[in-house]
Each structure stands twice: as C-alpha cells, then as structure tokens.
Amino acid sequence: MSASGTSARGSGRLSSSDGASAIHSLDTHPQYRGFKGVYYNPVVQVYFLGFVCFMGPGLFNALTGLGGGGQLNATTNSNANSALYATFAVAAFFAGSINNVLGSRLTLLLGSTGYALYIGSYLAYNIHPNAGGFVIAAGAILGICAGLLWTAQGSLMLAYPTEDQKGKFIGIFWSIFNLGGVVGAAVSLGNNYDNTVLSNGTYIGFLVLTGIGVLIPLLMADPRKMIRSDGTRVITPRHPSWRTEFYGLWFTLRTDPWIVLLFPMFFASNWFYTWQFNDYNGALFTIRARALNNLVYWLSQILGSVSIGFLLDQRGLSRRFRAFSGWLVLFTMVFVVHIWSYFYQRDYTRDTVSNKIDIHERPYVSRLWLYIFCGLLDAMWQTTAYWFMGAMSNDPAKLANFSGFYKSLQSAGAAGIWRADAVKLPYMNIFISTWVLLVAGLVFALPMIHMRVKETTEESDETL
C-alpha cells in the first residue's frame, strides 16, 4: 500500500521504538471517572488516531487509486509520487529525532498537514492546468510529512496498549484507517458518476476531510496524563537518533545477513502500484469506472489481508509449513494476476489507448475482476512480507531494523518506477518489470525461508 503505508505497511518502519515500548510507568494509579475517564481512555484515543489516518493517508490512498490522481494525464501525478517517495525514504530516518523534540501530537499535526496540501494541489491543478509544479512540490513536502506522521503514529500505537491489548488496538486502528480508502473511493464514485473528469467538488470534499484530519491531533489527550487499563501511566517511547538508526541497520545486516534475500521482495512491494493505478486503471477506464474499480480494490484489500493472515496464523500448522504455504499462495497469485493482465496489456500502448471502457460495456466486468485480484495480491504481499520478518526474530530492535530496510527499499523502488511512468516508459515495459520483480522477490525469499524460518525462534537469533 503507499505513503500511507500501503498496507499495516505504513507503521512497520516506525516500530523501531518497540524495544522502548516496554518503558512504562510501573506505578499504578486510580482510573479517571466521568468525562476524564472517557477522554483519557487509551481505547478512545486510538480511535482519534485512527481517524487522523483515515482523513490523511486513507484519502491519499483513495485519490492515488483513481489513477493519475483523478487526472486524464497521469504525468504530473507520476512525478509527484516519485518526489514523494524519494523524500519519504530520507525523512523517515530523521523523523524520530523530530518526534523526540516536538512530541507525538505536534508531530502528528505537522505530518497530517502534508496530506491536505497535497490534495489541495490537485484542486489547484484541476482549475489551473499550468500548476503541475505545485503538485510535484506538494508531493515532495508530503514525503517529509508522511515520515513525521507515521513516526508519531508508531509512538502512540506502541504506548497506548498493555501487552495483552496490542492486537485489539492494532485492529481498531487499521480498521478505521483502511476505511479511509474505501469511503474516499465511494465518495469519488458517487460524486463523479456522470462526469468525464474528476470534479472540483471531489477534490474540495477530500480537502475538507483532510483539513479536519489536521485538527484532530489538537483534540487528542496528552499521553502523559493517560492511564492504561492496568493502572500504569502511558509513556511514549523515545525514538533513536538518525545516527543510531543507520548504525542499527548496518549492525543488523552484519549479524543477520539472510535479510538480504528479502531485499528484492521489499523493493517490489510498492512497484506494482504504478502499473495498477496509472497504466491499467487510469489508462483504460472512464472516470466513473476508475472510481468503481478503486472502491472494489480497497475492499478487496481487506479480504486479502484477512485471508492470508488467517493462513499464516493457523497454530495447528507448523510455522515452516505456514511460511512455505504463504510463499506458494503469493507465487500462484503473482502468475494468475500477471498472465491474466498480459492478455489485456498486449492490446494497448500509450499511443493506441483512446476509447475508455465504461461500467456498462461488455469488456468491463472481466477487467473489474482482474482489479479485484490485484487488490488481493497487494494485501497478501505486504502482510506476508511482514510475517516473514517477524518469523526471523522476536527481538524488537532487530525487527525495527528489518522494517527499516523494508520501508527504505520500498520507497526507493516506488520513486524509481513512478519516475519511469512520468517519462512515459512503454506500458508493456513497466508491466514486465513488475512481473519480473515480483517473481524475483519470491525466488530470493525461498532460501531465506528454508534457512531462517524455524518452529521456534532461537535465542541466538534474538538479540542484536
């Protein structure tokens, strides 16, 4: 999933503080009563946090999934996304230090402003076609802001729950966040059902919602005043400095070199968005069909993550069997989706695609089903990548560095392929590169699974 963090994808990079999340106040305190008891309840605050990301990254997903940011010409959108992921890859290393100084709520507020600016730039571009430079600049700024937002989100998500509440809190957050893409797609469909281009009203609606998202952090409670369900106070973890981040990545690479075999999988994890969003959805369909495709894409993500998660968490099966089964599911899905896609891609190029397919036309239904499978594959890929990392170690510091590699390589790959689309590399070239990268990611991951995924994590694998 994207600067949102395309799939639980976004917060994985930020779990670098997980080791520090154990630093909670050990003194117990009486629970608040009345209004304070509700307001300072960590469950209520995680709802606030979820709606911040619903309004920001969630609506970003909805806009990006339309193909070309809803524009007829996708070049500006591709350049903006390239700038976004390039700055995000760098900003993520420095955002922790900023969060330490400003605190999570202010960092969250600053991070969410980038999403409002980005969507506002598309409104300006829709009104003034010469404002493409503004969109690209807004993309670069959003990359920095996204690093801030997901760092702050990671701090709060680690601090709010007790040990036995983490699954519940993560479930609440990701359910609300992912609904942002679904609701945003539904709004764009309803607002543009009879349009040939995305209306100003859609951008204005998204802008208003992201503006509300900017204000939500102002309503959130000071974490230092919150008391968790076990009576302990919430203490947000302190992020390591950027120097410590870089050293941790190098040390992890030296002590656990098998992670290198997952690098192609990481690199490919955002690569396929360019072909799916711009070169398939954006190229072939009317704005009405693009909006409907976008809606079912994000709905299918929910099904994809739940289904592969159900397989990977089957305690009745051995962990190695689950790992190889997850790999086999991904391998099958990659070939099903891309063989199917090839029969469509071979029939159009940038020069020949002209007549857009609408929802009432006969070729539409089969192509909609392909897009559903694209959404399933995306969710399964991201979920399985994180599961593989988690199967290699239980040590929070090591896992944080694994996910650091993941987000950095993911962002670097995305920056490169969005730029390739902006310079109008042939659709078929982008499609083949996507297919090859996904297969390569799985082929390289196979020996890592064989060598490093064990029935239980050994102590020698644990500590950096």
CSV table of C-alpha atoms in Angstrom, one decimal:
chain,number,residue,atom,x,y,z
A,1,MET,CA,0.0,0.0,0.0
A,2,SER,CA,1.9,3.6,-0.4
A,3,ALA,CA,2.9,6.7,1.6
A,4,SER,CA,0.0,5.7,3.6
A,5,GLY,CA,1.6,2.6,4.3
A,6,THR,CA,0.2,0.9,1.6
A,7,SER,CA,-0.6,-1.9,3.6
A,8,ALA,CA,-0.1,-2.2,8.2
A,9,ARG,CA,2.5,-1.3,5.8
A,10,GLY,CA,2.9,2.3,6.9
A,11,SER,CA,3.7,1.8,10.5
A,12,GLY,CA,6.2,-1.1,10.1
A,13,ARG,CA,9.1,1.3,9.7
A,14,LEU,CA,8.2,3.0,12.9
A,15,SER,CA,8.3,0.1,15.2
A,16,SER,CA,11.9,1.0,15.8
A,17,SER,CA,10.7,2.1,19.2
A,18,ASP,CA,9.2,-1.2,20.1
A,19,GLY,CA,12.0,-2.1,22.4
A,20,ALA,CA,11.4,1.2,24.2
A,21,SER,CA,7.7,0.5,24.4
A,22,ALA,CA,8.3,-1.7,27.4
A,23,ILE,CA,9.3,1.5,29.3
A,24,HIS,CA,6.0,2.2,31.0
A,25,SER,CA,5.5,3.7,34.5
A,26,LEU,CA,5.4,0.7,36.9
A,27,ASP,CA,3.4,2.7,39.5
A,28,THR,CA,-0.3,2.1,39.4
A,29,HIS,CA,-2.8,4.9,39.5
A,30,PRO,CA,-6.5,5.1,40.1
A,31,GLN,CA,-8.6,5.3,36.9
A,32,TYR,CA,-10.3,8.6,36.0
A,33,ARG,CA,-14.0,8.9,36.4
A,34,GLY,CA,-16.7,10.7,34.4
A,35,PHE,CA,-15.7,12.6,31.3
A,36,LYS,CA,-12.0,12.3,32.1
A,37,GLY,CA,-12.5,8.5,32.3
A,38,VAL,CA,-13.7,8.5,28.7
A,39,TYR,CA,-11.4,11.2,27.3
A,40,TYR,CA,-8.2,9.7,28.7
A,41,ASN,CA,-9.1,6.2,27.9
A,42,PRO,CA,-6.4,4.7,25.6
A,43,VAL,CA,-9.1,3.0,23.5
A,44,VAL,CA,-10.8,6.3,22.8
A,45,GLN,CA,-7.5,7.9,21.9
A,46,VAL,CA,-6.7,5.1,19.4
A,47,TYR,CA,-10.0,5.9,17.7
A,48,PHE,CA,-8.8,9.5,17.4
A,49,LEU,CA,-5.5,8.3,16.0
A,50,GLY,CA,-7.3,6.1,13.5
A,51,PHE,CA,-9.4,9.0,12.2
A,52,VAL,CA,-6.3,11.1,11.8
A,53,CYS,CA,-5.0,8.5,9.4
A,54,PHE,CA,-8.5,7.9,7.9
A,55,MET,CA,-8.6,11.6,6.9
A,56,GLY,CA,-4.9,11.7,5.7
A,57,PRO,CA,-3.3,8.6,4.4
A,58,GLY,CA,-6.7,6.9,3.9
A,59,LEU,CA,-7.9,9.6,1.5
A,60,PHE,CA,-4.5,9.7,-0.2
A,61,ASN,CA,-4.9,6.0,-1.0
A,62,ALA,CA,-8.4,6.8,-2.5
A,63,LEU,CA,-7.0,9.6,-4.6
A,64,THR,CA,-4.0,7.7,-5.8
A,65,GLY,CA,-6.0,4.6,-6.6
A,66,LEU,CA,-8.1,6.5,-9.1
A,67,GLY,CA,-5.1,6.5,-11.4
A,68,GLY,CA,-3.3,9.8,-12.2
A,69,GLY,CA,-4.7,11.3,-9.1
A,70,GLY,CA,-8.0,11.5,-10.9
A,71,GLN,CA,-6.5,13.4,-13.9
A,72,LEU,CA,-6.7,12.5,-17.5
A,73,ASN,CA,-3.0,13.0,-17.9
A,74,ALA,CA,-1.0,11.0,-15.3
A,75,THR,CA,2.4,12.5,-15.9
A,76,THR,CA,2.2,15.1,-13.2
A,77,ASN,CA,0.9,12.6,-10.7
A,78,SER,CA,3.7,10.2,-11.5
A,79,ASN,CA,6.3,12.9,-11.0
A,80,ALA,CA,4.7,14.0,-7.7
A,81,ASN,CA,4.7,10.4,-6.5
A,82,SER,CA,8.4,10.0,-7.4
A,83,ALA,CA,9.2,13.1,-5.4
A,84,LEU,CA,7.1,11.9,-2.5
A,85,TYR,CA,8.7,8.5,-2.2
A,86,ALA,CA,12.2,10.0,-2.6
A,87,THR,CA,11.8,12.4,0.2
A,88,PHE,CA,9.9,9.8,2.4
A,89,ALA,CA,12.9,7.4,2.1
A,90,VAL,CA,15.2,10.1,3.6
A,91,ALA,CA,12.7,11.8,6.0
A,92,ALA,CA,11.9,8.5,7.8
A,93,PHE,CA,15.4,8.4,9.3
A,94,PHE,CA,15.2,11.9,10.8
A,95,ALA,CA,11.5,11.9,11.8
A,96,GLY,CA,12.3,10.1,15.1
A,97,SER,CA,14.6,12.9,16.3
A,98,ILE,CA,11.9,15.5,15.4
A,99,ASN,CA,9.3,13.5,17.3
A,100,ASN,CA,11.5,13.4,20.4
A,101,VAL,CA,11.7,17.2,20.5
A,102,LEU,CA,8.1,18.1,19.5
A,103,GLY,CA,6.2,15.3,21.0
A,104,SER,CA,3.8,12.9,19.2
A,105,ARG,CA,0.7,15.1,19.0
A,106,LEU,CA,2.5,18.1,17.4
A,107,THR,CA,4.5,15.8,15.1
A,108,LEU,CA,1.2,14.1,14.1
A,109,LEU,CA,-0.4,17.5,13.3
A,110,LEU,CA,2.6,18.6,11.2
A,111,GLY,CA,2.6,15.3,9.4
A,112,SER,CA,-1.1,15.5,8.6
A,113,THR,CA,-0.8,19.0,7.0
A,114,GLY,CA,1.1,17.5,4.1
A,115,TYR,CA,-1.9,15.4,3.0
A,116,ALA,CA,-4.1,18.5,3.0
A,117,LEU,CA,-1.5,20.4,0.9
A,118,TYR,CA,-1.2,17.5,-1.5
A,119,ILE,CA,-4.9,17.2,-2.1
A,120,GLY,CA,-5.2,21.0,-2.4
A,121,SER,CA,-2.6,21.0,-5.1
A,122,TYR,CA,-4.7,18.7,-7.2
A,123,LEU,CA,-7.7,21.1,-6.8
A,124,ALA,CA,-5.4,23.9,-8.0
A,125,TYR,CA,-4.2,21.8,-10.9
A,126,ASN,CA,-7.8,20.9,-11.8
A,127,ILE,CA,-8.5,24.7,-12.0
A,128,HIS,CA,-5.2,25.8,-13.4
A,129,PRO,CA,-3.6,23.2,-15.7
A,130,ASN,CA,-0.2,25.0,-15.5
A,131,ALA,CA,0.1,24.3,-11.8
A,132,GLY,CA,1.9,21.0,-12.3
A,133,GLY,CA,5.0,22.2,-10.5
A,134,PHE,CA,2.9,22.9,-7.4
A,135,VAL,CA,1.6,19.3,-7.4
A,136,ILE,CA,5.2,17.9,-7.6
A,137,ALA,CA,6.4,20.3,-4.9
A,138,ALA,CA,3.4,19.2,-2.7
A,139,GLY,CA,4.4,15.6,-3.3
A,140,ALA,CA,8.0,16.2,-2.1
A,141,ILE,CA,6.6,18.0,1.0
A,142,LEU,CA,4.2,15.2,1.6
A,143,GLY,CA,7.1,12.7,1.7
A,144,ILE,CA,8.6,14.6,4.6
A,145,CYS,CA,5.2,15.0,6.3
A,146,ALA,CA,4.4,11.3,5.9
A,147,GLY,CA,7.6,10.4,7.6
A,148,LEU,CA,6.6,12.6,10.6
A,149,LEU,CA,3.0,11.3,10.7
A,150,TRP,CA,3.9,7.6,10.7
A,151,THR,CA,6.7,8.1,13.3
A,152,ALA,CA,4.2,9.8,15.6
A,153,GLN,CA,1.6,7.1,14.9
A,154,GLY,CA,4.1,4.5,15.8
A,155,SER,CA,5.0,6.1,19.1
A,156,LEU,CA,1.4,6.4,20.2
A,157,MET,CA,0.4,2.9,19.0
A,158,LEU,CA,3.2,1.4,21.0
A,159,ALA,CA,2.4,3.4,24.1
A,160,TYR,CA,-1.3,3.1,24.4
A,161,PRO,CA,-2.0,-0.6,24.9
A,162,THR,CA,-0.9,-3.0,27.6
A,163,GLU,CA,0.9,-6.2,26.4
A,164,ASP,CA,-2.3,-8.2,26.1
A,165,GLN,CA,-4.2,-5.4,24.3
A,166,LYS,CA,-1.8,-4.8,21.3
A,167,GLY,CA,-3.8,-7.0,18.9
A,168,LYS,CA,-7.1,-5.2,19.8
A,169,PHE,CA,-5.6,-1.7,19.4
A,170,ILE,CA,-3.9,-2.5,16.1
A,171,GLY,CA,-7.2,-4.0,14.8
A,172,ILE,CA,-9.1,-0.9,15.8
A,173,PHE,CA,-6.6,1.4,14.2
A,174,TRP,CA,-6.2,-0.4,10.9
A,175,SER,CA,-9.9,-0.9,10.5
A,176,ILE,CA,-10.5,2.8,10.8
A,177,PHE,CA,-7.5,3.7,8.6
A,178,ASN,CA,-8.3,1.3,5.8
A,179,LEU,CA,-11.9,2.6,5.7
A,180,GLY,CA,-10.5,5.9,4.6
A,181,GLY,CA,-9.6,4.4,1.2
A,182,VAL,CA,-13.0,2.7,0.9
A,183,VAL,CA,-15.0,5.7,1.9
A,184,GLY,CA,-12.9,8.0,-0.2
A,185,ALA,CA,-13.4,5.8,-3.2
A,186,ALA,CA,-17.2,5.6,-2.6
A,187,VAL,CA,-17.4,9.4,-2.4
A,188,SER,CA,-15.5,9.8,-5.6
A,189,LEU,CA,-17.7,7.3,-7.3
A,190,GLY,CA,-20.9,9.0,-6.1
A,191,ASN,CA,-19.7,12.4,-6.9
A,192,ASN,CA,-18.4,11.6,-10.4
A,193,TYR,CA,-20.9,9.0,-11.7
A,194,ASP,CA,-22.0,11.2,-14.6
A,195,ASN,CA,-18.7,13.0,-15.1
A,196,THR,CA,-16.0,12.5,-17.7
A,197,VAL,CA,-13.3,14.1,-15.5
A,198,LEU,CA,-12.9,14.2,-11.7
A,199,SER,CA,-14.9,17.2,-10.4
A,200,ASN,CA,-13.6,20.1,-8.3
A,201,GLY,CA,-16.2,19.1,-5.8
A,202,THR,CA,-14.5,15.7,-5.2
A,203,TYR,CA,-11.1,17.5,-4.5
A,204,ILE,CA,-12.9,20.0,-2.3
A,205,GLY,CA,-14.6,17.3,-0.3
A,206,PHE,CA,-11.3,15.4,0.2
A,207,LEU,CA,-9.6,18.7,1.1
A,208,VAL,CA,-12.2,19.5,3.8
A,209,LEU,CA,-11.8,16.0,5.2
A,210,THR,CA,-8.0,16.2,5.3
A,211,GLY,CA,-8.4,19.6,6.9
A,212,ILE,CA,-10.5,18.1,9.7
A,213,GLY,CA,-7.8,15.4,10.0
A,214,VAL,CA,-5.2,18.2,10.6
A,215,LEU,CA,-7.3,19.5,13.5
A,216,ILE,CA,-7.9,16.1,15.2
A,217,PRO,CA,-4.5,15.9,16.9
A,218,LEU,CA,-5.4,19.2,18.7
A,219,LEU,CA,-8.3,17.3,20.4
A,220,MET,CA,-6.2,14.3,21.4
A,221,ALA,CA,-5.1,13.8,25.1
A,222,ASP,CA,-1.6,14.4,26.4
A,223,PRO,CA,-0.3,10.8,26.6
A,224,ARG,CA,1.5,11.6,29.9
A,225,LYS,CA,-1.9,12.2,31.5
A,226,MET,CA,-3.4,8.9,30.3
A,227,ILE,CA,-3.8,5.8,32.5
A,228,ARG,CA,-3.9,2.4,30.9
A,229,SER,CA,-6.3,-0.4,31.9
A,230,ASP,CA,-3.8,-1.9,34.3
A,231,GLY,CA,-3.4,1.4,36.1
A,232,THR,CA,0.0,2.3,34.7
A,233,ARG,CA,0.6,5.7,33.0
A,234,VAL,CA,1.3,5.9,29.3
A,235,ILE,CA,4.9,6.9,28.5
A,236,THR,CA,5.6,7.3,24.8
A,237,PRO,CA,8.9,5.7,23.8
A,238,ARG,CA,11.9,7.8,22.8
A,239,HIS,CA,13.0,7.2,19.2
A,240,PRO,CA,16.6,6.6,18.4
A,241,SER,CA,18.6,9.3,16.6
A,242,TRP,CA,19.2,9.1,12.9
A,243,ARG,CA,22.8,8.1,13.6
A,244,THR,CA,21.6,5.2,15.8
A,245,GLU,CA,19.2,4.2,13.1
A,246,PHE,CA,21.9,4.0,10.4
A,247,TYR,CA,24.2,2.1,12.8
A,248,GLY,CA,21.4,-0.3,13.7
A,249,LEU,CA,20.8,-1.1,10.0
A,250,TRP,CA,24.4,-1.8,9.4
A,251,PHE,CA,24.8,-3.9,12.5
A,252,THR,CA,21.6,-5.9,11.7
A,253,LEU,CA,23.0,-6.6,8.2
A,254,ARG,CA,26.2,-7.8,9.6
A,255,THR,CA,24.7,-10.1,12.3
A,256,ASP,CA,21.7,-11.4,10.2
A,257,PRO,CA,22.8,-11.3,6.5
A,258,TRP,CA,19.9,-13.6,5.5
A,259,ILE,CA,17.7,-10.5,5.5
A,260,VAL,CA,19.4,-9.5,2.2
A,261,LEU,CA,17.4,-12.3,0.5
A,262,LEU,CA,14.2,-10.4,1.3
A,263,PHE,CA,15.5,-7.1,-0.3
A,264,PRO,CA,14.0,-7.9,-3.8
A,265,MET,CA,10.7,-8.6,-2.1
A,266,PHE,CA,10.9,-5.3,-0.2
A,267,PHE,CA,11.9,-3.4,-3.4
A,268,ALA,CA,9.0,-4.8,-5.3
A,269,SER,CA,6.4,-4.1,-2.6
A,270,ASN,CA,5.3,-0.7,-4.0
A,271,TRP,CA,6.5,-1.2,-7.5
A,272,PHE,CA,3.2,-2.7,-8.8
A,273,TYR,CA,1.1,0.3,-7.9
A,274,THR,CA,2.3,2.3,-10.9
A,275,TRP,CA,1.0,-0.2,-13.4
A,276,GLN,CA,-2.1,-1.0,-11.5
A,277,PHE,CA,-3.2,2.6,-10.8
A,278,ASN,CA,-1.9,4.6,-13.7
A,279,ASP,CA,-1.2,2.2,-16.6
A,280,TYR,CA,-4.2,0.0,-16.1
A,281,ASN,CA,-7.0,1.7,-14.2
A,282,GLY,CA,-6.0,5.2,-15.3
A,283,ALA,CA,-5.3,4.2,-18.9
A,284,LEU,CA,-8.3,2.0,-19.8
A,285,PHE,CA,-11.3,3.3,-18.0
A,286,THR,CA,-13.7,6.3,-17.8
A,287,ILE,CA,-13.6,8.3,-14.5
A,288,ARG,CA,-16.8,6.6,-13.4
A,289,ALA,CA,-15.3,3.1,-14.0
A,290,ARG,CA,-12.0,4.2,-12.4
A,291,ALA,CA,-13.9,5.2,-9.2
A,292,LEU,CA,-15.8,1.9,-9.0
A,293,ASN,CA,-12.5,0.0,-9.6
A,294,ASN,CA,-10.9,2.0,-6.8
A,295,LEU,CA,-13.7,1.1,-4.4
A,296,VAL,CA,-13.6,-2.6,-5.0
A,297,TYR,CA,-9.7,-2.5,-4.9
A,298,TRP,CA,-9.6,-1.2,-1.4
A,299,LEU,CA,-12.5,-3.5,-0.3
A,300,SER,CA,-10.5,-6.5,-1.7
A,301,GLN,CA,-7.5,-5.4,0.3
A,302,ILE,CA,-9.4,-6.1,3.5
A,303,LEU,CA,-10.3,-9.6,2.3
A,304,GLY,CA,-6.8,-10.3,1.1
A,305,SER,CA,-5.1,-9.3,4.4
A,306,VAL,CA,-7.6,-11.2,6.5
A,307,SER,CA,-7.4,-14.4,4.3
A,308,ILE,CA,-3.6,-14.6,4.2
A,309,GLY,CA,-3.4,-13.7,7.9
A,310,PHE,CA,-5.8,-16.5,8.7
A,311,LEU,CA,-3.5,-18.9,6.9
A,312,LEU,CA,-0.3,-17.6,8.4
A,313,ASP,CA,-1.7,-17.6,12.0
A,314,GLN,CA,-3.0,-21.2,11.9
A,315,ARG,CA,-1.5,-22.5,15.1
A,316,GLY,CA,-2.5,-26.1,14.2
A,317,LEU,CA,0.1,-26.0,11.4
A,318,SER,CA,3.9,-25.8,11.8
A,319,ARG,CA,5.5,-22.4,11.3
A,320,ARG,CA,7.6,-23.7,8.5
A,321,PHE,CA,4.6,-25.2,6.7
A,322,ARG,CA,2.8,-21.9,7.1
A,323,ALA,CA,5.8,-20.0,5.7
A,324,PHE,CA,6.0,-22.2,2.6
A,325,SER,CA,2.3,-22.2,2.2
A,326,GLY,CA,2.2,-18.3,2.3
A,327,TRP,CA,5.0,-18.3,-0.3
A,328,LEU,CA,3.1,-20.7,-2.6
A,329,VAL,CA,-0.1,-18.6,-2.3
A,330,LEU,CA,1.9,-15.5,-3.4
A,331,PHE,CA,3.6,-17.3,-6.2
A,332,THR,CA,0.3,-18.6,-7.5
A,333,MET,CA,-1.3,-15.1,-7.2
A,334,VAL,CA,1.5,-13.4,-9.0
A,335,PHE,CA,1.2,-15.7,-12.0
A,336,VAL,CA,-2.6,-15.7,-12.0
A,337,VAL,CA,-2.8,-11.9,-11.9
A,338,HIS,CA,0.0,-11.2,-14.4
A,339,ILE,CA,-0.9,-13.9,-17.0
A,340,TRP,CA,-4.4,-12.6,-16.9
A,341,SER,CA,-3.1,-9.0,-17.1
A,342,TYR,CA,-0.9,-9.8,-20.1
A,343,PHE,CA,-3.8,-10.7,-22.3
A,344,TYR,CA,-5.1,-7.2,-21.7
A,345,GLN,CA,-1.8,-5.3,-21.7
A,346,ARG,CA,-0.7,-6.7,-25.1
A,347,ASP,CA,-3.7,-5.0,-26.8
A,348,TYR,CA,-2.9,-1.4,-25.9
A,349,THR,CA,0.0,1.1,-25.7
A,350,ARG,CA,0.4,4.7,-24.7
A,351,ASP,CA,-0.2,5.7,-28.3
A,352,THR,CA,-3.1,3.4,-29.1
A,353,VAL,CA,-5.3,3.6,-26.0
A,354,SER,CA,-8.1,6.1,-26.6
A,355,ASN,CA,-11.6,4.8,-26.1
A,356,LYS,CA,-12.2,4.4,-22.4
A,357,ILE,CA,-14.1,1.4,-21.1
A,358,ASP,CA,-17.2,2.3,-19.1
A,359,ILE,CA,-19.1,0.3,-16.5
A,360,HIS,CA,-22.0,-0.6,-18.8
A,361,GLU,CA,-19.8,-2.1,-21.6
A,362,ARG,CA,-19.2,-5.8,-22.0
A,363,PRO,CA,-15.4,-5.8,-21.5
A,364,TYR,CA,-15.7,-4.1,-18.2
A,365,VAL,CA,-16.7,-7.0,-15.9
A,366,SER,CA,-13.7,-9.2,-16.5
A,367,ARG,CA,-11.3,-6.3,-16.1
A,368,LEU,CA,-13.0,-5.3,-12.9
A,369,TRP,CA,-12.4,-8.8,-11.6
A,370,LEU,CA,-8.7,-8.5,-12.5
A,371,TYR,CA,-8.5,-5.4,-10.5
A,372,ILE,CA,-10.1,-7.2,-7.5
A,373,PHE,CA,-7.3,-9.8,-7.8
A,374,CYS,CA,-4.7,-7.0,-7.9
A,375,GLY,CA,-6.0,-5.7,-4.6
A,376,LEU,CA,-5.9,-9.2,-3.1
A,377,LEU,CA,-2.3,-9.7,-4.3
A,378,ASP,CA,-1.2,-6.3,-2.8
A,379,ALA,CA,-2.6,-7.0,0.6
A,380,MET,CA,-1.3,-10.6,0.6
A,381,TRP,CA,2.2,-9.5,-0.4
A,382,GLN,CA,2.6,-6.8,2.2
A,383,THR,CA,1.1,-9.0,5.0
A,384,THR,CA,3.4,-11.9,4.1
A,385,ALA,CA,6.5,-9.7,3.9
A,386,TYR,CA,5.9,-8.5,7.5
A,387,TRP,CA,5.2,-12.1,8.6
A,388,PHE,CA,8.5,-13.3,7.2
A,389,MET,CA,10.3,-10.6,9.1
A,390,GLY,CA,8.5,-11.5,12.3
A,391,ALA,CA,9.4,-15.2,11.8
A,392,MET,CA,13.1,-14.4,11.7
A,393,SER,CA,13.3,-12.8,15.1
A,394,ASN,CA,11.3,-11.7,18.2
A,395,ASP,CA,13.8,-9.1,19.2
A,396,PRO,CA,12.1,-5.6,18.9
A,397,ALA,CA,15.3,-3.8,18.0
A,398,LYS,CA,16.2,-6.3,15.2
A,399,LEU,CA,12.6,-6.2,13.9
A,400,ALA,CA,12.7,-2.5,13.8
A,401,ASN,CA,15.8,-2.6,11.6
A,402,PHE,CA,14.2,-5.2,9.4
A,403,SER,CA,11.3,-2.9,8.8
A,404,GLY,CA,13.7,0.0,8.3
A,405,PHE,CA,15.2,-1.9,5.3
A,406,TYR,CA,11.6,-2.6,4.2
A,407,LYS,CA,10.4,0.9,4.1
A,408,SER,CA,13.6,2.4,2.6
A,409,LEU,CA,13.8,-0.1,-0.2
A,410,GLN,CA,10.1,0.1,-0.8
A,411,SER,CA,10.2,3.9,-1.1
A,412,ALA,CA,13.3,3.8,-3.3
A,413,GLY,CA,11.6,1.3,-5.7
A,414,ALA,CA,8.4,3.4,-5.8
A,415,ALA,CA,10.4,6.6,-6.5
A,416,GLY,CA,12.1,5.0,-9.5
A,417,ILE,CA,9.1,3.4,-11.1
A,418,TRP,CA,6.8,6.4,-10.7
A,419,ARG,CA,9.6,8.5,-12.5
A,420,ALA,CA,9.7,5.8,-15.2
A,421,ASP,CA,6.0,6.3,-15.8
A,422,ALA,CA,6.4,10.0,-15.8
A,423,VAL,CA,8.9,9.8,-18.7
A,424,LYS,CA,6.4,7.6,-20.5
A,425,LEU,CA,8.2,4.3,-20.5
A,426,PRO,CA,6.0,1.9,-22.5
A,427,TYR,CA,3.2,0.3,-20.6
A,428,MET,CA,4.5,-3.2,-21.5
A,429,ASN,CA,7.9,-2.4,-20.1
A,430,ILE,CA,6.5,-1.3,-16.8
A,431,PHE,CA,4.2,-4.3,-16.7
A,432,ILE,CA,7.0,-6.8,-17.5
A,433,SER,CA,9.3,-5.2,-14.9
A,434,THR,CA,6.6,-5.5,-12.3
A,435,TRP,CA,6.1,-9.2,-13.1
A,436,VAL,CA,9.8,-10.0,-13.1
A,437,LEU,CA,10.4,-8.1,-9.8
A,438,LEU,CA,7.6,-9.9,-8.0
A,439,VAL,CA,8.9,-13.3,-9.2
A,440,ALA,CA,12.5,-12.4,-8.3
A,441,GLY,CA,11.3,-11.3,-4.9
A,442,LEU,CA,9.8,-14.7,-4.2
A,443,VAL,CA,12.6,-16.7,-5.7
A,444,PHE,CA,15.2,-14.9,-3.5
A,445,ALA,CA,13.0,-15.2,-0.4
A,446,LEU,CA,12.7,-19.0,-0.8
A,447,PRO,CA,16.2,-19.9,0.6
A,448,MET,CA,15.7,-17.4,3.4
A,449,ILE,CA,12.5,-19.3,4.4
A,450,HIS,CA,14.3,-22.6,4.3
A,451,MET,CA,17.3,-21.4,6.4
A,452,ARG,CA,15.8,-18.9,8.8
A,453,VAL,CA,12.2,-19.8,9.5
A,454,LYS,CA,12.2,-22.3,12.3
A,455,GLU,CA,9.5,-23.8,14.5
A,456,THR,CA,10.6,-21.5,17.4
A,457,THR,CA,12.9,-18.5,17.4
A,458,GLU,CA,16.2,-19.5,18.9
A,459,GLU,CA,17.9,-17.2,21.4
A,460,SER,CA,20.9,-16.8,19.1
A,461,ASP,CA,18.6,-15.2,16.6
A,462,GLU,CA,17.1,-12.8,19.1
A,463,THR,CA,19.5,-10.1,20.3
A,464,LEU,CA,21.5,-7.5,18.3
